[in-house]
Coordinates of C-alpha atoms and ligand atoms in Angstrom, one line a residue:
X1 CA -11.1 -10.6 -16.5
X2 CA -13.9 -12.9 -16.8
X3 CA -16.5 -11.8 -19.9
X4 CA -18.8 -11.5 -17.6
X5 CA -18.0 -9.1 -15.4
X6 CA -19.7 -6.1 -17.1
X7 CA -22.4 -4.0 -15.7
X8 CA -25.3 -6.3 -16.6
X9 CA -24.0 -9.2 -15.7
X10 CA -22.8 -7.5 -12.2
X11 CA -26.1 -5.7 -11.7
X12 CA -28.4 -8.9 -12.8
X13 CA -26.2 -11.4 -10.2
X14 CA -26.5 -9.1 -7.5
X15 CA -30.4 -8.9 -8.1
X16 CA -30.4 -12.7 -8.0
X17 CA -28.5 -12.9 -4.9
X18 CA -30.8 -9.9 -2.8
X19 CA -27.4 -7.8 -2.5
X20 CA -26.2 -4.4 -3.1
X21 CA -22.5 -3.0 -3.6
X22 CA -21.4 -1.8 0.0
X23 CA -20.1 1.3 -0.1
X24 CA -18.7 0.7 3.4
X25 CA -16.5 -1.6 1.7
X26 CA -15.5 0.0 -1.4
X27 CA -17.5 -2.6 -3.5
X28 CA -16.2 -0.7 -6.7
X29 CA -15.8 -3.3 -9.5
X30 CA -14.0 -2.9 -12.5
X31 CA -16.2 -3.5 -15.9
X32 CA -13.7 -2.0 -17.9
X33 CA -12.1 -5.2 -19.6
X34 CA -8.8 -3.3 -21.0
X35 CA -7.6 -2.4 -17.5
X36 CA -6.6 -5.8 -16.7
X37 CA -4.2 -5.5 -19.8
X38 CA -2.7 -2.5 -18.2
X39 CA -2.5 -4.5 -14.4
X40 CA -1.0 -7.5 -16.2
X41 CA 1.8 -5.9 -18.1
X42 CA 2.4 -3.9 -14.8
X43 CA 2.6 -7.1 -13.3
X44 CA 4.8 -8.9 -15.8
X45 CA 3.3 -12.2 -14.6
X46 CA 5.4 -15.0 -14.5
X47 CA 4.3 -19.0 -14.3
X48 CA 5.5 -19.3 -10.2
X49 CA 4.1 -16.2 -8.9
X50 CA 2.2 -15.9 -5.9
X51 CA 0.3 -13.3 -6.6
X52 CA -1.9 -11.9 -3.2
X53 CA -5.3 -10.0 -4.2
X54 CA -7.2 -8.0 -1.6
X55 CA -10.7 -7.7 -2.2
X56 CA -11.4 -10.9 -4.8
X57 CA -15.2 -9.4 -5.0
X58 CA -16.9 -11.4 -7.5
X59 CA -14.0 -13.4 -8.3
X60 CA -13.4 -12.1 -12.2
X61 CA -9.9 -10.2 -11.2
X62 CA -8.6 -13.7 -9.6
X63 CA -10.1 -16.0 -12.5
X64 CA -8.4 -14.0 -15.0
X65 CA -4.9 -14.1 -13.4
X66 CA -4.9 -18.2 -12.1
X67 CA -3.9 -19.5 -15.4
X68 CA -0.8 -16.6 -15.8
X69 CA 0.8 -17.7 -12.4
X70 CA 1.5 -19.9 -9.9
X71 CA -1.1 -19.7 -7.0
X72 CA -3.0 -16.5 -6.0
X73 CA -4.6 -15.7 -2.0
X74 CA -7.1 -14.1 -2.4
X75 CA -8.7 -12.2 0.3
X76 CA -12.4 -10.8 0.8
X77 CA -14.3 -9.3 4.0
X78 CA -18.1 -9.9 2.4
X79 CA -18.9 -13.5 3.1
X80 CA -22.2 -12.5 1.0
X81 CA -19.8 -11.6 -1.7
X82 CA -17.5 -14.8 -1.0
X83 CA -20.0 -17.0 -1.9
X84 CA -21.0 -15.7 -5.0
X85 CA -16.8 -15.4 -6.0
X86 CA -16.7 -18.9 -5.0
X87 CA -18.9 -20.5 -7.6
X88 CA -17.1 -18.3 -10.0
X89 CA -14.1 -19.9 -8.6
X90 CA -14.4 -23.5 -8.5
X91 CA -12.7 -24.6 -11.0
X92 CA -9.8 -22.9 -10.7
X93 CA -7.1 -25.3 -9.2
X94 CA -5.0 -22.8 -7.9
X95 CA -6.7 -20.7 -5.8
X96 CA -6.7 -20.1 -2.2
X97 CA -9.6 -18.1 -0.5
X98 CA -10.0 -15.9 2.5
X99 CA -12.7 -14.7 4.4
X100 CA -11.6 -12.1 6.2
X101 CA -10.4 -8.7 7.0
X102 CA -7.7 -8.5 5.8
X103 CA -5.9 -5.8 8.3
X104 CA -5.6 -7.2 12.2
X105 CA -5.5 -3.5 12.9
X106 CA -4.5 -0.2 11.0
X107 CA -0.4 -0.8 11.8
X108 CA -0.6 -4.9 10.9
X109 CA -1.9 -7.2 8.4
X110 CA -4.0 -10.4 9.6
X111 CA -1.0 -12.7 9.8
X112 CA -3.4 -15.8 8.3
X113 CA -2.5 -14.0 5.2
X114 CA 0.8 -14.2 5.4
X115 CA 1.3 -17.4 7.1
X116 CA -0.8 -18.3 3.5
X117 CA 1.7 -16.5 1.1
X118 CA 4.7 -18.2 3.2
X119 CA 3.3 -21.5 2.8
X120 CA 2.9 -21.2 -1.3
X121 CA 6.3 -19.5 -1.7
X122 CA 8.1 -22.7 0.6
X123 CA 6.3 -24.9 -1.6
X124 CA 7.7 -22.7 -4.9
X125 CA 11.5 -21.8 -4.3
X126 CA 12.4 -19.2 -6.8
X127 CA 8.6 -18.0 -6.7
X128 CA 7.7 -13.9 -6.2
X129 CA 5.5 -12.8 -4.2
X130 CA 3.1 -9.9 -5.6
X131 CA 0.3 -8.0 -4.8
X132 CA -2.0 -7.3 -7.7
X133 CA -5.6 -6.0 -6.8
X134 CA -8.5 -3.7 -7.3
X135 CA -8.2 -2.0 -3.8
X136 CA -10.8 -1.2 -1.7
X137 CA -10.2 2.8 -1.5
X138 CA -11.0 2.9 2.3
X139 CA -8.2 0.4 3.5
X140 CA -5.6 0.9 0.9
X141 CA -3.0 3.3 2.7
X142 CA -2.5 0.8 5.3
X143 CA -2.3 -2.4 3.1
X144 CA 0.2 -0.9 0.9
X145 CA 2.2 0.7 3.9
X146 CA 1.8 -2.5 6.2
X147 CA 3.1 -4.4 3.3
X148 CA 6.5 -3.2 3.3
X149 CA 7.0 -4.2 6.8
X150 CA 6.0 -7.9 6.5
X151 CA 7.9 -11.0 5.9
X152 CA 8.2 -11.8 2.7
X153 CA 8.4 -9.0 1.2
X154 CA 6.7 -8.5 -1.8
X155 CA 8.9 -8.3 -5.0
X156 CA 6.1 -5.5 -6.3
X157 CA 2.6 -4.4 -5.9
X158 CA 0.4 -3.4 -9.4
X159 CA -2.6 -2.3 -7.2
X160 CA -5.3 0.2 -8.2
X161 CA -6.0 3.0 -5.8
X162 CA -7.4 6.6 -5.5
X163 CA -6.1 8.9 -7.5
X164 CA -5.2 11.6 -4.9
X165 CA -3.5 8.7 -2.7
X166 CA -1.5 8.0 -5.8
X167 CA -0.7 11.9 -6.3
X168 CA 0.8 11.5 -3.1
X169 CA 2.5 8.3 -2.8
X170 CA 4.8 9.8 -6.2
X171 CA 4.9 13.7 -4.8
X172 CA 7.9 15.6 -5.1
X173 CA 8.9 17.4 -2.1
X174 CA 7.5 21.2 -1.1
X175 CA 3.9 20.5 -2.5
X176 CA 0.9 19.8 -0.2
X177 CA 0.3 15.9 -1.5
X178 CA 4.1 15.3 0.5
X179 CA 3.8 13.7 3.4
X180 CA 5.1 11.3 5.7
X181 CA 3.5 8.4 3.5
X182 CA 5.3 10.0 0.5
X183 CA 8.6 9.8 1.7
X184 CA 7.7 6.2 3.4
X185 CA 7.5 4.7 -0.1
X186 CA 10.0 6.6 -1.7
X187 CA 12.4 5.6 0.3
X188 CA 11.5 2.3 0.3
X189 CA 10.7 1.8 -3.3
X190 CA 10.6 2.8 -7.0
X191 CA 6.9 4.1 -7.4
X192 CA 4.9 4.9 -10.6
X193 CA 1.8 5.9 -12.0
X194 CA 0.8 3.8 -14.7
X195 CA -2.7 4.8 -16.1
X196 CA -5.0 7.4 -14.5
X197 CA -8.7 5.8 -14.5
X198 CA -12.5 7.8 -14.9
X199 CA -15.1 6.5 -12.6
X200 CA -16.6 5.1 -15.6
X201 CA -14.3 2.1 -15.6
X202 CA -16.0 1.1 -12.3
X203 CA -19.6 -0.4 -11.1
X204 CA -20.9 1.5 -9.1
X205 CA -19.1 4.3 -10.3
X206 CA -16.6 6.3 -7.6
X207 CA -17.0 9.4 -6.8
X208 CA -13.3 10.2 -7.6
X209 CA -10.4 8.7 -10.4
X210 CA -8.1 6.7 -9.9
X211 CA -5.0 5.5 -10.9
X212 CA -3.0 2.1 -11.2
X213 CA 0.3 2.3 -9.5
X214 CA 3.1 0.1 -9.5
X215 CA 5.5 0.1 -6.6
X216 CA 8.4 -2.2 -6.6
X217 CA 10.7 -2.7 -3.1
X218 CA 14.1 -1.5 -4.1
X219 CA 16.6 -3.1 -1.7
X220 CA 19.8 -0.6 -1.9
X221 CA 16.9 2.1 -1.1
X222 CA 16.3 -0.2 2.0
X223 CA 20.3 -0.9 2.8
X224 CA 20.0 2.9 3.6
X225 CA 17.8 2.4 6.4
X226 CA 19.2 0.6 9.5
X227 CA 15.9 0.2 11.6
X228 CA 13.0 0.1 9.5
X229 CA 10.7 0.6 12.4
X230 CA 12.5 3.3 13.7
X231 CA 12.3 5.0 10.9
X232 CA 8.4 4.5 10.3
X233 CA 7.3 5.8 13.3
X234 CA 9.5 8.5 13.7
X235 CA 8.9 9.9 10.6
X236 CA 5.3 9.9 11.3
X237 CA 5.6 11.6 14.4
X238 CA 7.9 14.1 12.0
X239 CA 5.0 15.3 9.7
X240 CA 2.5 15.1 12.7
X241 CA 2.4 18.9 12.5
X242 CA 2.8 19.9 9.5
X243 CA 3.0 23.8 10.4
X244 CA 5.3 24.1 12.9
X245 CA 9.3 24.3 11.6
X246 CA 12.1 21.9 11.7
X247 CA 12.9 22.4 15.4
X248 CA 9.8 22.1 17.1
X249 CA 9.0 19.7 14.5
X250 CA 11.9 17.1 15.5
X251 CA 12.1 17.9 19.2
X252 CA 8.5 16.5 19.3
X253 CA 8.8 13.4 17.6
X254 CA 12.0 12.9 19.8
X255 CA 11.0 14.1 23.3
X256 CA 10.8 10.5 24.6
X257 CA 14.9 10.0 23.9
X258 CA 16.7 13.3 22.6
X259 CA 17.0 17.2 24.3
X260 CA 16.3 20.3 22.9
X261 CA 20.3 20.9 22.2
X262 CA 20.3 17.9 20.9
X263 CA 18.3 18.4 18.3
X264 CA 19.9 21.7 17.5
X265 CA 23.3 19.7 17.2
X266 CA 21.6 17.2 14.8
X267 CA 20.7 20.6 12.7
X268 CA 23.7 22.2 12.7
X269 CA 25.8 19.3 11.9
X270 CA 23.1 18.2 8.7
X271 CA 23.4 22.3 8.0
X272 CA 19.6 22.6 8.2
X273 CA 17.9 26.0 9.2
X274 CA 15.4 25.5 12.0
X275 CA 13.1 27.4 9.7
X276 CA 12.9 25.0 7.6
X277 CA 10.0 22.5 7.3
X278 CA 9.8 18.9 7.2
X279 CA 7.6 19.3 4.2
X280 CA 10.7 21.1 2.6
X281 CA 13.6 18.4 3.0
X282 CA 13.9 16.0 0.0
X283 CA 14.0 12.2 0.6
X284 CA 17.9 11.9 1.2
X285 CA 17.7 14.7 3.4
X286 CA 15.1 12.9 5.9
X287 CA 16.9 9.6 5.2
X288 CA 20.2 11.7 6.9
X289 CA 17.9 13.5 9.3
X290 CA 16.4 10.4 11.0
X291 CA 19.3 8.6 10.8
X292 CA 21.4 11.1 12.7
X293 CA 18.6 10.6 15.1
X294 CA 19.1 7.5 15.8
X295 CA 22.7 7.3 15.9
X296 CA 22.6 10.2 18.4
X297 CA 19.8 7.9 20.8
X298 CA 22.2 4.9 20.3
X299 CA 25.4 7.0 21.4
X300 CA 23.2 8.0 24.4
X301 CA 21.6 4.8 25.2
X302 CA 25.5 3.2 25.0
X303 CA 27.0 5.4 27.5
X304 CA 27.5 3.5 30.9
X305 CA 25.7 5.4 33.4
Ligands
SAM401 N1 -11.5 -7.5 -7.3 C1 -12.9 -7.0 -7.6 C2 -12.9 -6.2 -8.9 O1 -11.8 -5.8 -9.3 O2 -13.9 -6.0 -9.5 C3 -13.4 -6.2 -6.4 C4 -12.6 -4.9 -6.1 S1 -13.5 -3.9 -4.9 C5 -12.7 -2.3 -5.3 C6 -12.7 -4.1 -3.4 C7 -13.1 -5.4 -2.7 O3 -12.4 -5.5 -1.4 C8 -14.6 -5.6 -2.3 O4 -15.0 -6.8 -2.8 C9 -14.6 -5.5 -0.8 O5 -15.7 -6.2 -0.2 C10 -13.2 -6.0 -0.4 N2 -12.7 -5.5 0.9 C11 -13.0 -4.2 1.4 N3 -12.3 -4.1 2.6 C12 -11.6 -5.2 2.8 C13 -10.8 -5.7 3.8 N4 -10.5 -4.9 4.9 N5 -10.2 -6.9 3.7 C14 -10.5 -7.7 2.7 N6 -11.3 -7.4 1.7 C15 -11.9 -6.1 1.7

């Protein structure tokens, strides 16, 4: 990270410039120069990366990484903030710079910024695509979700994040921080907590820790799935209600395609008691659960009328 991003010199710019953090934004910057050790070795930075960031603030996070890797997108809503990252920026050859919101919507990403990863990894072959960023808390669940559904894939992400959306992104099963997202990435990916982080690290300080993660895209988790979309939405219509059981659980997020006895086949074949909740099943178990599910809408959807 650039020297200079430490309190005084973050406070005194900002004074100069007539701004203030935006909380609305989760303007939290990192003044903690030994973090970035921690993001870099999660990142294992290699000289062809193309390395996304989301939220390039003042622009230290981004200056410190160009020289490691290949070419960095970086991505920032604040045009206020955009220009100040910019002169921080410009000499930095490798550097490509958004303005923008980075989400279209809370189920895509803006596809400018991946139309700008595609372009760097074509020009690159060989090159891995990674996101490594200090994440703005509000938007993170839907970046790092979103992600796993785009094209290219990243080869891992080395973000920083709240510490209770890392709690449950790495939840075992039968504890209240399981939930859909939880068994989203776990299925998808190997995930880890690598260093928990006071609000002390961060100007303005948070309210809450947090915690670097790494989460890296394991493909034989992903063989296990055969429709990826399928199985996001249906496992989010699974842990919808949380307090009702199995049953009435998986009935409702299959009304549209599957009947009641259905369902109960689907059970009784899998052996699981209707009693049971979704909360309860480990992440093979929901694997095998949705996938039955699918199978079952296939068989039904195949039959000639
Ligand atoms: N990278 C800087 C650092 O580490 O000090 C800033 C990190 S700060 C936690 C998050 C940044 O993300 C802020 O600069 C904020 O303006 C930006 N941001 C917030 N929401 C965003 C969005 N939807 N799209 C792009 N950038 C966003």
């Amino acid at each position: 990270m650039s020297d200079r991003q430490t309190f005084t010199y973050l406070s005194r710019t900002f004074e100069a410039a007539g701004i203030q953090p935006k909380t609305k934004y989760g303007q939290n910057f990192l003044i903690d120069l030994n973090i970035l050790d921690v993001l870099s070795r999660g990142a294992d930075f290699q000289r062809n990366d193309v390395i996304l960031e989301i939220g390039t603030g003042m622009g230290s996070l981004t200056k410190r990484m160009s020289p490691s890797v290949g070419h960095v997108v970086t991505v920032e809503i604040d045009r206020e903030l955009q220009v100040l990252a910019a002169r921080e920026l410009a000499s930095c050859p490798n550097i490509t710079m958004l303005t923008c919101d980075v989400l279209r919507n809370k189920n895509h990403l803006r596809q400018e910024v991946i139309d700008a990863i595609s372009e760097k990894l074509a020009a690159n072959p060989g090159a891995k695509f990674k996101l490594v960023a200090n994440l703005p808390y509000n938007v993170a669940t839907p970046i790092i979700s979103n992600l796993l559904t785009v094209t290219p894939l990243p080869e891992r992400m080395v973000v920083t994040i709240q510490r209770e959306l890392a709690e449950r992104i790495v939840a075992p099963p039968r504890c209240k921080d399981y939930s859909a997202l939880t068994i989203w990435m776990q299925s998808l990916c190997d995930c880890e907590i690598l260093r928990d982080l006071p609000p002390s690290v961060f100007w303005p300080r948070p309210k809450v820790f947090s915690s670097i993660i790494r989460i890296i895209p394991n493909a034989e988790k992903r063989a296990r799935i055969s429709d990826i979309e399928y199985f996001h939405t249906t496992l989010r219509a699974l842990f919808f209600h949380r307090r009702k059981f199995l049953r009435s659980q998986l009935a409702t997020a299959t009304q549209d395609y599957l009947s009641k006895p259905q369902v109960d086949t689907i059970l009784g074949e899998l052996g699981l008691s209707e009693s049971l909740r979704a909360e309860q099943l480990n992440v093979e178990q929901i694997i095998e659960l949705l996938e039955a599910t699918r199978l079952m809408t296939k068989k039904a959807n195949d039959q000639p009328d």
